[in-house]
Tab-separated table of C-alpha atoms in Angstrom:
chain	number	residue	atom	x	y	z
A	1	MET	CA	0.000	0.000	0.000
A	2	GLY	CA	1.232	3.483	-0.802
A	3	GLN	CA	0.855	6.725	1.101
A	4	LEU	CA	-2.825	7.133	2.070
A	5	PHE	CA	-3.128	10.928	1.866
A	6	SER	CA	-1.452	13.878	0.200
A	7	THR	CA	0.288	16.231	2.590
A	8	SER	CA	-1.446	19.522	1.821
A	9	ARG	CA	-4.649	19.362	-0.247
A	10	LYS	CA	-7.954	19.043	1.603
A	11	VAL	CA	-11.586	18.837	0.522
A	12	VAL	CA	-14.935	18.990	2.291
A	13	LEU	CA	-16.813	15.682	2.064
A	14	LEU	CA	-20.509	15.426	2.938
A	15	HIS	CA	-22.908	12.570	3.540
A	16	GLY	CA	-26.326	13.072	5.100
A	17	GLN	CA	-25.899	15.805	7.708
A	18	THR	CA	-22.239	14.969	8.348
A	19	GLN	CA	-19.474	17.189	6.986
A	20	VAL	CA	-15.799	16.239	7.201
A	21	THR	CA	-12.685	18.095	6.075
A	22	TYR	CA	-10.625	15.329	4.526
A	23	PRO	CA	-7.113	15.124	3.046
A	24	VAL	CA	-6.983	14.318	-0.650
A	25	PRO	CA	-5.698	10.758	-1.123
A	26	SER	CA	-2.458	10.208	-2.991
A	27	ASN	CA	-2.365	8.483	-6.370
A	28	ASN	CA	-0.878	5.417	-4.662
A	29	THR	CA	-3.736	5.004	-2.224
A	30	ASP	CA	-5.339	1.569	-2.093
A	31	LEU	CA	-9.033	2.205	-2.725
A	32	TYR	CA	-10.099	-0.443	-0.234
A	33	ASP	CA	-8.090	1.262	2.527
A	34	LEU	CA	-9.583	4.614	1.533
A	35	HIS	CA	-13.080	3.121	1.560
A	36	ALA	CA	-12.595	1.626	5.010
A	37	ASP	CA	-11.332	4.944	6.385
A	38	LEU	CA	-14.263	6.901	4.902
A	39	CYS	CA	-16.749	4.378	6.303
A	40	ARG	CA	-15.255	4.895	9.770
A	41	LYS	CA	-15.337	8.677	9.438
A	42	PHE	CA	-18.987	8.720	8.361
A	43	LYS	CA	-20.088	5.781	10.558
A	44	LEU	CA	-21.467	3.836	7.588
A	45	GLU	CA	-22.854	0.304	7.768
A	46	THR	CA	-20.442	-2.459	6.806
A	47	SER	CA	-22.684	-3.363	3.848
A	48	ALA	CA	-22.528	0.163	2.389
A	49	ILE	CA	-20.328	0.959	-0.606
A	50	ILE	CA	-19.031	4.434	-1.439
A	51	SER	CA	-19.216	4.306	-5.222
A	52	GLY	CA	-18.405	7.921	-6.059
A	53	PHE	CA	-18.832	11.581	-5.218
A	54	ILE	CA	-20.597	14.633	-6.642
A	55	VAL	CA	-18.090	17.406	-7.176
A	56	ASP	CA	-19.415	20.924	-6.455
A	57	HIS	CA	-22.766	19.288	-5.703
A	58	GLU	CA	-24.560	22.454	-4.507
A	59	ASN	CA	-23.935	24.057	-7.893
A	60	GLY	CA	-25.122	21.071	-9.935
A	61	GLY	CA	-21.715	19.460	-10.529
A	62	PRO	CA	-21.336	15.972	-12.030
A	63	VAL	CA	-21.132	12.551	-10.396
A	64	CYS	CA	-17.607	11.075	-10.457
A	65	PRO	CA	-16.349	7.521	-9.796
A	66	ILE	CA	-14.484	7.138	-6.515
A	67	ARG	CA	-11.265	6.456	-8.412
A	68	LEU	CA	-11.065	10.144	-9.391
A	69	ILE	CA	-10.943	11.409	-5.803
A	70	ALA	CA	-7.129	11.540	-5.846
A	71	ALA	CA	-7.327	14.027	-8.740
A	72	LEU	CA	-9.148	16.693	-6.685
A	73	LYS	CA	-7.173	19.915	-6.447
A	74	GLY	CA	-8.188	20.826	-2.903
A	75	GLY	CA	-10.908	23.145	-1.641
A	76	GLU	CA	-13.812	21.375	-3.383
A	77	ARG	CA	-17.051	20.451	-1.635
A	78	CYS	CA	-18.136	16.928	-2.607
A	79	ARG	CA	-21.127	14.844	-1.563
A	80	LEU	CA	-20.427	11.129	-1.338
A	81	VAL	CA	-22.503	8.678	-3.374
A	82	VAL	CA	-23.252	5.760	-1.042
A	83	LEU	CA	-24.962	2.512	-2.044
A	84	GLN	CA	-26.594	0.387	0.612
A	85	HIS	CA	-25.470	-2.881	-0.929
A	86	ALA	CA	-22.160	-4.311	-2.093
A	87	VAL	CA	-21.345	-4.416	-5.794
A	88	GLU	CA	-18.707	-6.856	-6.965
A	89	ASP	CA	-15.433	-5.216	-8.019
A	90	LEU	CA	-17.010	-1.758	-7.663
A	91	LEU	CA	-13.840	-0.073	-6.442
A	92	GLN	CA	-11.851	-1.396	-9.374
A	93	LEU	CA	-13.474	0.672	-12.127
A	94	PRO	CA	-12.990	0.694	-15.053
A	95	VAL	CA	-14.869	-2.498	-15.824
A	96	PRO	CA	-16.332	-3.458	-19.210
A	97	PRO	CA	-19.357	-1.230	-19.897
A	98	ALA	CA	-22.775	-2.768	-19.294
A	99	ARG	CA	-25.540	-2.955	-21.879
A	100	LEU	CA	-29.156	-2.115	-21.149
A	101	ASP	CA	-31.810	-4.589	-22.189
A	102	ARG	CA	-34.870	-3.763	-24.298
A	103	ASP	CA	-37.217	-2.854	-21.426
A	104	GLN	CA	-34.599	-0.664	-19.791
A	105	ILE	CA	-34.014	1.155	-23.074
A	106	LEU	CA	-37.740	1.754	-23.586
A	107	ASN	CA	-37.927	3.284	-20.107
A	108	LEU	CA	-35.373	5.836	-21.284
A	109	MET	CA	-36.875	6.412	-24.728
A	110	VAL	CA	-39.370	8.965	-25.983
A	111	SER	CA	-40.745	9.454	-29.482
A	112	TRP	CA	-40.012	12.698	-31.348
A	113	LYS	CA	-43.411	12.335	-33.006
A	114	MET	CA	-45.112	12.346	-29.587
A	115	LEU	CA	-42.916	15.220	-28.334
A	116	LYS	CA	-43.752	17.351	-31.347
A	117	GLU	CA	-47.083	16.164	-32.781
A	118	GLY	CA	-48.834	14.328	-29.944
A	119	THR	CA	-51.870	15.545	-28.057
A	120	ALA	CA	-51.293	17.924	-25.151
A	121	GLU	CA	-51.486	14.944	-22.787
A	122	GLN	CA	-49.041	12.892	-24.868
A	123	ARG	CA	-46.589	15.779	-25.111
A	124	MET	CA	-46.720	16.376	-21.365
A	125	PHE	CA	-46.221	12.679	-20.642
A	126	SER	CA	-43.297	12.489	-23.097
A	127	PHE	CA	-41.512	15.536	-21.672
A	128	GLU	CA	-42.030	14.300	-18.110
A	129	LYS	CA	-40.527	10.962	-19.139
A	130	LEU	CA	-37.624	12.748	-20.848
A	131	CYS	CA	-36.965	14.929	-17.803
A	132	SER	CA	-37.163	11.906	-15.501
A	133	ALA	CA	-34.645	9.984	-17.605
A	134	LEU	CA	-32.219	12.935	-17.648
A	135	SER	CA	-32.623	13.505	-13.921
A	136	ASP	CA	-32.528	9.905	-12.717
A	137	LYS	CA	-30.306	8.193	-15.277
A	138	GLY	CA	-28.264	10.985	-16.885
A	139	PHE	CA	-29.397	10.535	-20.493
A	140	ALA	CA	-32.382	9.708	-22.692
A	141	TYR	CA	-33.017	8.265	-26.136
A	142	ILE	CA	-35.252	9.890	-28.740
A	143	ALA	CA	-36.731	7.730	-31.499
A	144	VAL	CA	-36.677	10.106	-34.465
A	145	GLN	CA	-38.782	10.259	-37.613
A	146	ALA	CA	-37.825	9.068	-41.085
A	147	GLY	CA	-36.921	12.543	-42.351
A	148	GLN	CA	-34.530	13.108	-39.451
A	149	SER	CA	-32.927	9.698	-40.045
A	150	GLU	CA	-32.346	10.624	-43.686
A	151	ILE	CA	-30.662	13.906	-42.687
A	152	VAL	CA	-28.284	12.036	-40.377
A	153	ARG	CA	-27.611	9.316	-42.962
A	154	ASN	CA	-26.648	11.926	-45.580
A	155	ALA	CA	-24.398	13.727	-43.099
A	156	VAL	CA	-22.596	10.503	-42.135
A	157	LYS	CA	-21.917	9.696	-45.791
A	158	ALA	CA	-20.650	13.232	-46.428
A	159	ALA	CA	-18.427	13.080	-43.344
A	160	LYS	CA	-16.909	9.731	-44.376
A	161	ASP	CA	-16.108	11.158	-47.802
A	162	PHE	CA	-14.528	14.269	-46.302
A	163	PHE	CA	-12.373	12.411	-43.770
A	164	ALA	CA	-11.139	10.102	-46.549
A	165	ASP	CA	-9.452	13.094	-48.232
A	166	PRO	CA	-5.685	13.575	-47.811
A	167	LEU	CA	-4.603	15.379	-44.638
A	168	GLU	CA	-2.976	18.217	-46.599
A	169	SER	CA	-6.346	18.905	-48.211
A	170	LYS	CA	-8.369	18.805	-44.974
A	171	VAL	CA	-6.116	21.131	-42.969
A	172	ARG	CA	-6.844	23.945	-45.412
A	173	ASN	CA	-10.467	23.968	-44.237
A	174	LYS	CA	-10.002	25.887	-40.992
A	175	VAL	CA	-10.395	29.458	-39.727
A	176	SER	CA	-9.097	30.421	-36.267
A	177	PHE	CA	-10.327	33.199	-33.987
A	178	PRO	CA	-9.153	34.722	-30.677
A	179	ARG	CA	-9.513	32.746	-27.409
A	180	SER	CA	-8.783	29.380	-29.045
A	181	LYS	CA	-12.008	29.417	-31.078
A	182	PHE	CA	-12.043	27.998	-34.585
A	183	VAL	CA	-14.272	26.488	-37.229
A	184	GLY	CA	-13.345	23.748	-39.646
A	185	TYR	CA	-10.952	20.836	-39.472
A	186	SER	CA	-8.726	19.722	-36.613
A	187	LYS	CA	-6.776	16.569	-35.807
A	188	GLN	CA	-6.071	15.720	-32.162
A	189	GLY	CA	-4.180	12.506	-31.514
A	190	LYS	CA	-6.188	9.510	-32.722
A	191	ARG	CA	-9.321	11.476	-33.567
A	192	GLU	CA	-10.083	14.087	-36.177
A	193	PHE	CA	-13.088	16.347	-36.389
A	194	PHE	CA	-14.777	19.153	-38.287
A	195	GLN	CA	-16.248	21.899	-36.106
A	196	VAL	CA	-19.274	23.931	-37.171
A	197	ARG	CA	-20.379	27.122	-35.463
A	198	LYS	CA	-21.937	30.172	-37.078
A	199	VAL	CA	-19.670	33.095	-37.973
A	200	GLY	CA	-20.247	36.811	-38.479
A	201	SER	CA	-20.610	38.487	-41.857
A	202	HIS	CA	-16.928	39.530	-41.903
A	203	TYR	CA	-15.909	35.869	-42.074
A	204	ARG	CA	-16.373	33.058	-44.570
A	205	PHE	CA	-17.010	29.522	-43.402
A	206	PRO	CA	-14.210	27.179	-44.591
A	207	TRP	CA	-16.239	24.457	-46.306
A	208	PRO	CA	-14.299	22.156	-48.633
A	209	GLU	CA	-15.113	22.689	-52.313
A	210	ASP	CA	-14.853	20.577	-55.441
A	211	GLU	CA	-13.537	21.797	-58.801
A	212	GLN	CA	-16.880	23.432	-59.571
A	213	GLY	CA	-16.791	25.418	-56.324
A	214	THR	CA	-19.670	23.450	-54.801
A	215	SER	CA	-19.758	21.185	-51.755
A	216	ASP	CA	-22.120	18.275	-51.087
A	217	PHE	CA	-20.453	18.119	-47.671
A	218	ALA	CA	-21.490	21.697	-46.879
A	219	SER	CA	-25.076	21.105	-48.016
A	220	ALA	CA	-25.507	17.961	-45.911
A	221	ILE	CA	-23.893	19.396	-42.784
A	222	ARG	CA	-25.775	22.701	-42.922
A	223	VAL	CA	-29.062	20.777	-43.009
A	224	LEU	CA	-27.913	18.638	-40.058
A	225	TYR	CA	-26.873	21.747	-38.077
A	226	GLU	CA	-30.271	23.372	-38.517
A	227	GLU	CA	-32.149	20.169	-37.650
A	228	LEU	CA	-30.197	19.525	-34.444
A	229	SER	CA	-30.320	23.199	-33.441
A	230	GLN	CA	-34.110	23.329	-33.748
A	231	CYS	CA	-34.498	19.977	-32.001
A	232	SER	CA	-32.261	20.969	-29.080
A	233	ARG	CA	-33.922	24.340	-28.555
A	234	TYR	CA	-37.384	22.803	-28.657
A	235	LEU	CA	-36.399	20.221	-26.048
A	236	LEU	CA	-34.725	22.816	-23.837
A	237	GLU	CA	-37.660	25.202	-23.915
A	238	ASN	CA	-40.157	22.502	-22.977
A	239	LEU	CA	-37.946	21.094	-20.215
A	240	CYS	CA	-37.766	24.492	-18.489
A	241	PRO	CA	-41.138	24.298	-16.650
A	242	LEU	CA	-40.274	20.831	-15.345
A	243	LEU	CA	-36.938	22.152	-14.031
A	244	GLN	CA	-38.551	25.289	-12.583
A	245	LEU	CA	-36.606	27.474	-14.986
A	246	ASP	CA	-37.909	30.499	-16.861
A	247	ALA	CA	-38.007	29.590	-20.555
A	248	ASN	CA	-37.745	33.276	-21.564
A	249	GLU	CA	-34.593	33.726	-19.486
A	250	ILE	CA	-33.035	30.605	-20.986
A	251	ARG	CA	-33.997	31.768	-24.476
A	252	GLN	CA	-32.238	35.096	-23.853
A	253	MET	CA	-29.053	33.229	-22.899
A	254	LEU	CA	-28.861	31.681	-26.379
A	255	ASP	CA	-27.598	33.145	-29.624
A	256	SER	CA	-30.325	34.518	-31.824
A	257	GLN	CA	-30.991	32.121	-34.668
A	258	ASP	CA	-30.595	35.086	-37.025
A	259	ASP	CA	-27.026	35.739	-35.837
A	260	GLY	CA	-24.195	34.578	-38.050
A	261	HIS	CA	-24.092	32.354	-41.117
A	262	LEU	CA	-22.613	29.115	-42.467
A	263	GLU	CA	-21.833	30.274	-46.013
A	264	ASN	CA	-18.582	29.919	-47.928
A	265	GLU	CA	-18.535	33.631	-48.780
A	266	ARG	CA	-18.446	36.715	-46.618
A	267	ASN	CA	-21.891	38.306	-46.348
A	268	ASP	CA	-20.499	41.793	-45.809
A	269	LYS	CA	-17.616	42.905	-48.041
A	270	SER	CA	-17.862	46.623	-47.199
A	271	ASP	CA	-15.192	48.512	-45.283
A	272	ASP	CA	-17.697	49.414	-42.550
A	273	VAL	CA	-17.181	46.710	-39.922
A	274	ALA	CA	-19.404	46.398	-36.855
A	275	ALA	CA	-18.698	44.269	-33.801
A	276	SER	CA	-21.416	41.800	-34.842
A	277	ASP	CA	-19.497	41.165	-38.072
A	278	PHE	CA	-16.884	39.297	-35.983
A	279	PHE	CA	-19.502	37.098	-34.305
A	280	VAL	CA	-18.595	33.468	-33.509
A	281	GLY	CA	-21.552	31.330	-32.487
A	282	SER	CA	-21.870	29.643	-29.106
A	283	ASP	CA	-23.642	26.513	-30.398
A	284	VAL	CA	-21.288	23.879	-31.787
A	285	LEU	CA	-21.742	20.876	-34.083
A	286	ARG	CA	-18.759	18.539	-34.217
A	287	LEU	CA	-18.273	15.762	-36.750
A	288	TYR	CA	-15.832	13.253	-35.271
A	289	GLN	CA	-14.057	10.369	-36.928
A	290	TYR	CA	-12.423	7.700	-34.769
A	291	HIS	CA	-10.429	5.263	-36.874
A	292	ARG	CA	-7.707	3.007	-35.509
A	293	PRO	CA	-5.990	0.685	-38.010
A	294	LEU	CA	-6.342	-3.073	-37.900
A	295	GLY	CA	-3.849	-4.665	-35.558
A	296	GLU	CA	-3.881	-1.798	-33.077
A	297	ALA	CA	-5.050	-2.738	-29.594
A	298	PRO	CA	-8.312	-1.147	-28.346
A	299	PRO	CA	-7.264	1.814	-26.160
A	300	GLY	CA	-9.871	1.280	-23.425
A	301	ILE	CA	-10.418	4.107	-20.977
A	302	ALA	CA	-6.726	4.766	-20.292
A	303	ASN	CA	-5.784	5.930	-23.794
A	304	ALA	CA	-9.164	6.895	-25.225
A	305	ALA	CA	-9.018	9.599	-27.894
A	306	THR	CA	-11.966	11.244	-26.141
A	307	GLY	CA	-11.355	10.631	-22.455
A	308	ILE	CA	-13.533	11.089	-19.375
A	309	HIS	CA	-15.322	14.436	-19.326
A	310	ALA	CA	-18.660	16.214	-18.930
A	311	ASP	CA	-19.992	18.598	-21.581
A	312	MET	CA	-19.910	22.313	-20.829
A	313	GLY	CA	-23.128	23.623	-22.325
A	314	LEU	CA	-26.860	23.407	-21.716
A	315	LEU	CA	-27.962	20.377	-23.721
A	316	THR	CA	-26.203	17.886	-25.990
A	317	VAL	CA	-28.172	16.181	-28.758
A	318	ALA	CA	-26.096	13.436	-30.389
A	319	PRO	CA	-27.405	11.338	-33.264
A	320	CYS	CA	-26.429	7.748	-32.639
A	321	ALA	CA	-23.051	7.060	-34.272
A	322	ASN	CA	-22.711	4.481	-37.044
A	323	LEU	CA	-20.720	2.244	-34.653
A	324	PRO	CA	-21.022	1.956	-30.854
A	325	GLY	CA	-18.615	3.714	-28.530
A	326	LEU	CA	-20.396	6.284	-26.340
A	327	VAL	CA	-20.080	5.194	-22.694
A	328	MET	CA	-21.614	7.030	-19.707
A	329	LEU	CA	-21.211	6.726	-15.964
A	330	SER	CA	-24.415	5.655	-14.227
A	331	PRO	CA	-25.730	8.225	-11.707
A	332	ASP	CA	-24.904	5.919	-8.800
A	333	ALA	CA	-21.287	5.817	-10.076
A	334	CYS	CA	-21.260	2.025	-9.953
A	335	ARG	CA	-21.186	1.146	-13.646
A	336	TRP	CA	-20.210	2.469	-17.062
A	337	LEU	CA	-23.114	2.066	-19.515
A	338	ASP	CA	-22.618	1.281	-23.209
A	339	VAL	CA	-25.171	3.779	-24.469
A	340	GLU	CA	-25.023	3.092	-28.206
A	341	ALA	CA	-24.310	-0.668	-28.217
A	342	SER	CA	-27.424	-1.108	-26.073
A	343	LEU	CA	-29.487	0.076	-29.038
A	344	TYR	CA	-28.849	-3.179	-30.906
A	345	ALA	CA	-31.645	-4.581	-28.694
A	346	VAL	CA	-34.253	-2.299	-30.309
A	347	MET	CA	-32.705	-1.407	-33.660
A	348	ASP	CA	-35.188	-3.437	-35.703
A	349	ASP	CA	-38.275	-2.272	-33.794
A	350	ASP	CA	-40.380	-0.218	-36.219
A	351	LYS	CA	-42.880	0.888	-33.554
A	352	LEU	CA	-40.528	3.173	-31.639
A	353	GLU	CA	-41.162	6.243	-33.780
A	354	SER	CA	-44.733	6.405	-32.450
A	355	LEU	CA	-44.078	5.143	-28.921
A	356	THR	CA	-46.948	6.297	-26.674
A	357	MET	CA	-47.689	6.158	-22.973
A	358	GLU	CA	-50.292	3.444	-23.580
A	359	GLU	CA	-47.787	1.225	-25.394
A	360	HIS	CA	-45.014	1.604	-22.862
A	361	PRO	CA	-45.707	3.400	-19.563
A	362	ARG	CA	-42.931	5.060	-17.635
A	363	GLU	CA	-41.466	2.691	-15.061
A	364	GLU	CA	-38.584	2.683	-12.625
A	365	LEU	CA	-35.353	1.573	-14.283
A	366	SER	CA	-32.986	-0.812	-12.532
A	367	LEU	CA	-29.505	-0.548	-13.999
A	368	PRO	CA	-27.625	-3.786	-14.712
A	369	HIS	CA	-24.585	-4.878	-12.745
A	370	CYS	CA	-23.257	-7.806	-14.735
A	371	ASP	CA	-24.684	-7.749	-18.280
A	372	LEU	CA	-21.378	-6.893	-19.926
A	373	HIS	CA	-21.042	-6.068	-23.589
A	374	VAL	CA	-19.506	-8.514	-26.031
A	375	GLU	CA	-16.649	-6.944	-27.941
A	376	SER	CA	-16.413	-7.261	-31.692
A	377	SER	CA	-14.523	-10.409	-32.565
A	378	GLY	CA	-13.044	-11.644	-35.787
A	379	ALA	CA	-13.100	-9.329	-38.792
A	380	PRO	CA	-14.252	-5.740	-38.102
A	381	GLY	CA	-16.967	-6.205	-40.720
A	382	ASP	CA	-18.750	-8.656	-38.416
A	383	LEU	CA	-20.356	-5.851	-36.399
A	384	LYS	CA	-23.478	-4.390	-37.982
A	385	GLU	CA	-23.614	-0.612	-38.238
A	386	LEU	CA	-26.233	1.100	-36.103
A	387	GLU	CA	-29.146	2.617	-37.962
A	388	HIS	CA	-29.674	6.358	-37.665
A	389	LYS	CA	-33.027	6.113	-35.884
A	390	PHE	CA	-32.056	7.514	-32.495
A	391	PHE	CA	-30.732	10.654	-30.827
A	392	VAL	CA	-29.044	10.527	-27.426
A	393	VAL	CA	-29.800	13.543	-25.207
A	394	PHE	CA	-27.966	14.625	-22.049
A	395	ALA	CA	-27.213	17.770	-20.072
A	396	GLY	CA	-24.090	19.901	-19.832
A	397	GLU	CA	-22.514	21.676	-16.860
A	398	THR	CA	-24.392	24.938	-17.482
A	399	LEU	CA	-27.804	23.274	-17.222
A	400	GLY	CA	-26.568	21.391	-14.160
A	401	ASN	CA	-25.793	24.721	-12.518
A	402	LEU	CA	-29.024	26.440	-13.558
A	403	SER	CA	-31.170	23.525	-12.389
A	404	ARG	CA	-29.186	23.235	-9.134
A	405	GLY	CA	-28.516	19.582	-9.819
A	406	LYS	CA	-32.044	18.493	-10.782
A	407	ILE	CA	-30.241	17.447	-13.956
A	408	ARG	CA	-26.485	16.849	-13.867
A	409	ALA	CA	-23.999	16.538	-16.702
A	410	PRO	CA	-23.005	12.848	-16.957
A	411	LEU	CA	-19.384	11.804	-17.235
A	412	HIS	CA	-18.700	9.969	-20.478
A	413	TYR	CA	-15.973	8.860	-22.860
A	414	VAL	CA	-15.633	7.038	-26.195
A	415	ASP	CA	-14.729	3.346	-25.947
A	416	GLU	CA	-13.023	2.545	-29.262
A	417	TYR	CA	-13.361	-1.210	-29.218
A	418	VAL	CA	-14.284	-1.519	-32.912
A	419	ILE	CA	-10.936	-1.484	-34.688
A	420	GLY	CA	-10.351	-1.093	-38.416
A	421	ARG	CA	-13.535	0.803	-39.314
A	422	PRO	CA	-14.293	4.531	-39.045
A	423	ARG	CA	-16.767	5.591	-36.375
A	424	ILE	CA	-18.603	8.844	-37.224
A	425	SER	CA	-20.309	10.738	-34.401
A	426	MET	CA	-21.993	14.155	-34.662
A	427	PRO	CA	-22.896	15.701	-31.291
A	428	PHE	CA	-24.587	19.102	-31.227
A	429	PHE	CA	-23.876	21.274	-28.172
A	430	THR	CA	-26.428	23.981	-27.345
A	431	ARG	CA	-24.528	26.509	-25.265
A	432	ALA	CA	-25.358	29.725	-23.485
A	433	ARG	CA	-23.575	32.822	-24.736
A	434	PRO	CA	-20.277	33.421	-22.881
A	435	ASP	CA	-21.475	36.819	-21.626
A	436	SER	CA	-24.846	35.559	-20.362
A	437	LYS	CA	-25.263	35.428	-16.591
A	438	ILE	CA	-25.929	32.554	-14.228
A	439	ARG	CA	-26.910	32.764	-10.573
A	440	ARG	CA	-24.253	33.088	-7.901
A	441	ILE	CA	-21.999	30.116	-7.260
A	442	GLN	CA	-22.251	28.818	-3.719
A	443	HIS	CA	-19.114	28.354	-1.609
A	444	SER	CA	-16.922	30.330	-4.011
A	445	SER	CA	-15.452	33.810	-4.361
A	446	HIS	CA	-18.283	34.646	-6.779
A	447	CYS	CA	-20.863	36.220	-4.455
A	448	ASN	CA	-23.038	37.641	-7.236
A	449	GLU	CA	-24.174	36.342	-10.603
A	450	VAL	CA	-21.308	35.544	-12.969
A	451	SER	CA	-20.895	35.126	-16.696
A	452	VAL	CA	-20.985	31.676	-18.217
A	453	ALA	CA	-17.415	32.204	-19.449
A	454	SER	CA	-16.256	32.897	-15.866
A	455	PHE	CA	-18.111	29.843	-14.600
A	456	MET	CA	-16.316	27.701	-17.178
A	457	GLU	CA	-12.833	29.086	-16.638
A	458	ASP	CA	-12.910	29.816	-12.891
A	459	VAL	CA	-14.965	26.845	-11.706
A	460	VAL	CA	-15.338	24.015	-14.219
A	461	LEU	CA	-11.853	24.053	-15.727
A	462	THR	CA	-10.167	24.535	-12.365
A	463	SER	CA	-12.092	22.182	-10.083
A	464	ARG	CA	-13.127	19.124	-12.078
A	465	PRO	CA	-10.980	16.106	-11.189
A	466	TRP	CA	-10.786	14.780	-14.754
A	467	ILE	CA	-9.041	17.996	-15.843
A	468	LYS	CA	-5.408	17.981	-14.774
A	469	PRO	CA	-3.560	21.288	-14.275
A	470	ARG	CA	-1.285	21.981	-17.210
A	471	PRO	CA	2.297	21.131	-16.165
A	472	PRO	CA	5.304	23.244	-17.137
A	473	PRO	CA	6.323	22.386	-20.718
A	474	ASN	CA	8.742	19.510	-21.124
A	475	PHE	CA	9.391	19.352	-24.836
A	476	VAL	CA	11.471	16.159	-24.701
A	477	VAL	CA	8.792	14.224	-22.773
A	478	ASP	CA	6.015	15.639	-24.961
A	479	PHE	CA	7.897	14.607	-28.111
A	480	ILE	CA	8.462	11.048	-26.857
A	481	ARG	CA	4.829	10.643	-25.744
A	482	LYS	CA	3.614	11.940	-29.102
A	483	ARG	CA	5.846	9.488	-30.977
A	484	GLN	CA	4.516	6.658	-28.804
A	485	GLY	CA	0.920	7.708	-29.428
A	486	LYS	CA	0.206	8.108	-25.701
A	487	GLN	CA	-2.230	10.490	-24.066
A	488	ASP	CA	-3.811	10.811	-20.642
A	489	HIS	CA	-7.357	9.550	-20.000
A	490	VAL	CA	-8.119	12.732	-18.071
A	491	ARG	CA	-7.931	16.075	-19.777
A	492	THR	CA	-5.281	18.710	-19.296
A	493	SER	CA	-6.566	22.130	-18.383
A	494	PHE	CA	-6.827	24.547	-21.293
A	495	LYS	CA	-8.140	28.003	-22.084
A	496	SER	CA	-11.832	27.481	-22.715
A	497	ASP	CA	-13.018	28.028	-26.287
A	498	TYR	CA	-16.382	28.952	-24.834
């Protein structure tokens, strides 16, 4: 066993009415020794298991697995997540992600047709079910309509074609702005992506073009952006009453849908330049490609191209990727859930688009503890691609704060266990404007309301245990790690592009 505690950092841990100032464990701490010590401090029953903690819980922070406690910086207030029954190997996360069965999926699924076109009673039932899934389980599925599926299918095809282009061609499709913001192409380690956010009239959007100056890629992705933007805003507005939020106030925190453009030409070529001409949108659509060559070992959680994190914004709407990979931490911190692979259980069900409360009433969901996923074996072509019939919806840190934890941003990562085939994912992040205000942050130096940008940079990026402080530069070590293809499974702190 290594050293149990660090020598200087301390955090406030809470459970029930008990509050304890506790030293941050060292990285060498045996989790079973830590668990035993915490149980003594909080006088817990011998059958209880501390599965995780909620960082910054009074301000709607996310649930974290207990393994991340050694990464706390000191000064945080965390509420322990305590289960009243033992779970095998719980303290040794990561374990293979669990799949949900068909009934469990249907308890988390709502129909877009019922959300949008149902009777008043059906719409209310569907939004209550959606809110319950987000609150209790961290995410929800939406069974979308045929037209939405076609939009996603076209975008996936366009993205595959774009990412197949030579690197020297793709890197030309990028425009950078101050504060680390950019639109267009980027390659980060083992993943590459194309980022879409609206730009002001002084800018052109860097779509790739063919010899005729046109772009099927641009056409498909613009349609996808508009569809996901409208979908996300509709969901957010109708969730507000259930979260006791003012829909008008939330609407004012968003960019106007008339702001900015996604065209390949500047809209304003005059010399008169207003501040709005340099607008960069808050909402973001990212087209990711994950593609590891045959023969390369699956990276697991330790070397994932997209490691453990929670999203920053209000609401994320992610069309189901063509191959599974999205993995989320269950709200009780006791299991990683294979969100997309679970959908194989319902992929061929044609009734989901019109799912109603009569066909499948809302019920309590019991998460699995041992139904582990089966990894793709043999040739990579053995695994059937997922159909584009579902959106996955979950909250970001900003909505967690505004709702005071009624909905929390779930921790998630991408498990790249399908090797040799490209995985295309296209999450849309609805974000509040950086200058919009949120209520005061409890137990912090911010006594009054603060901007969303300050919340991100002064709270989220400095206190979340999956974000490591940036170390002093060591160019030799960085060069060696880059050559070896290594990267940390927790993020390094960076200047927010919010």
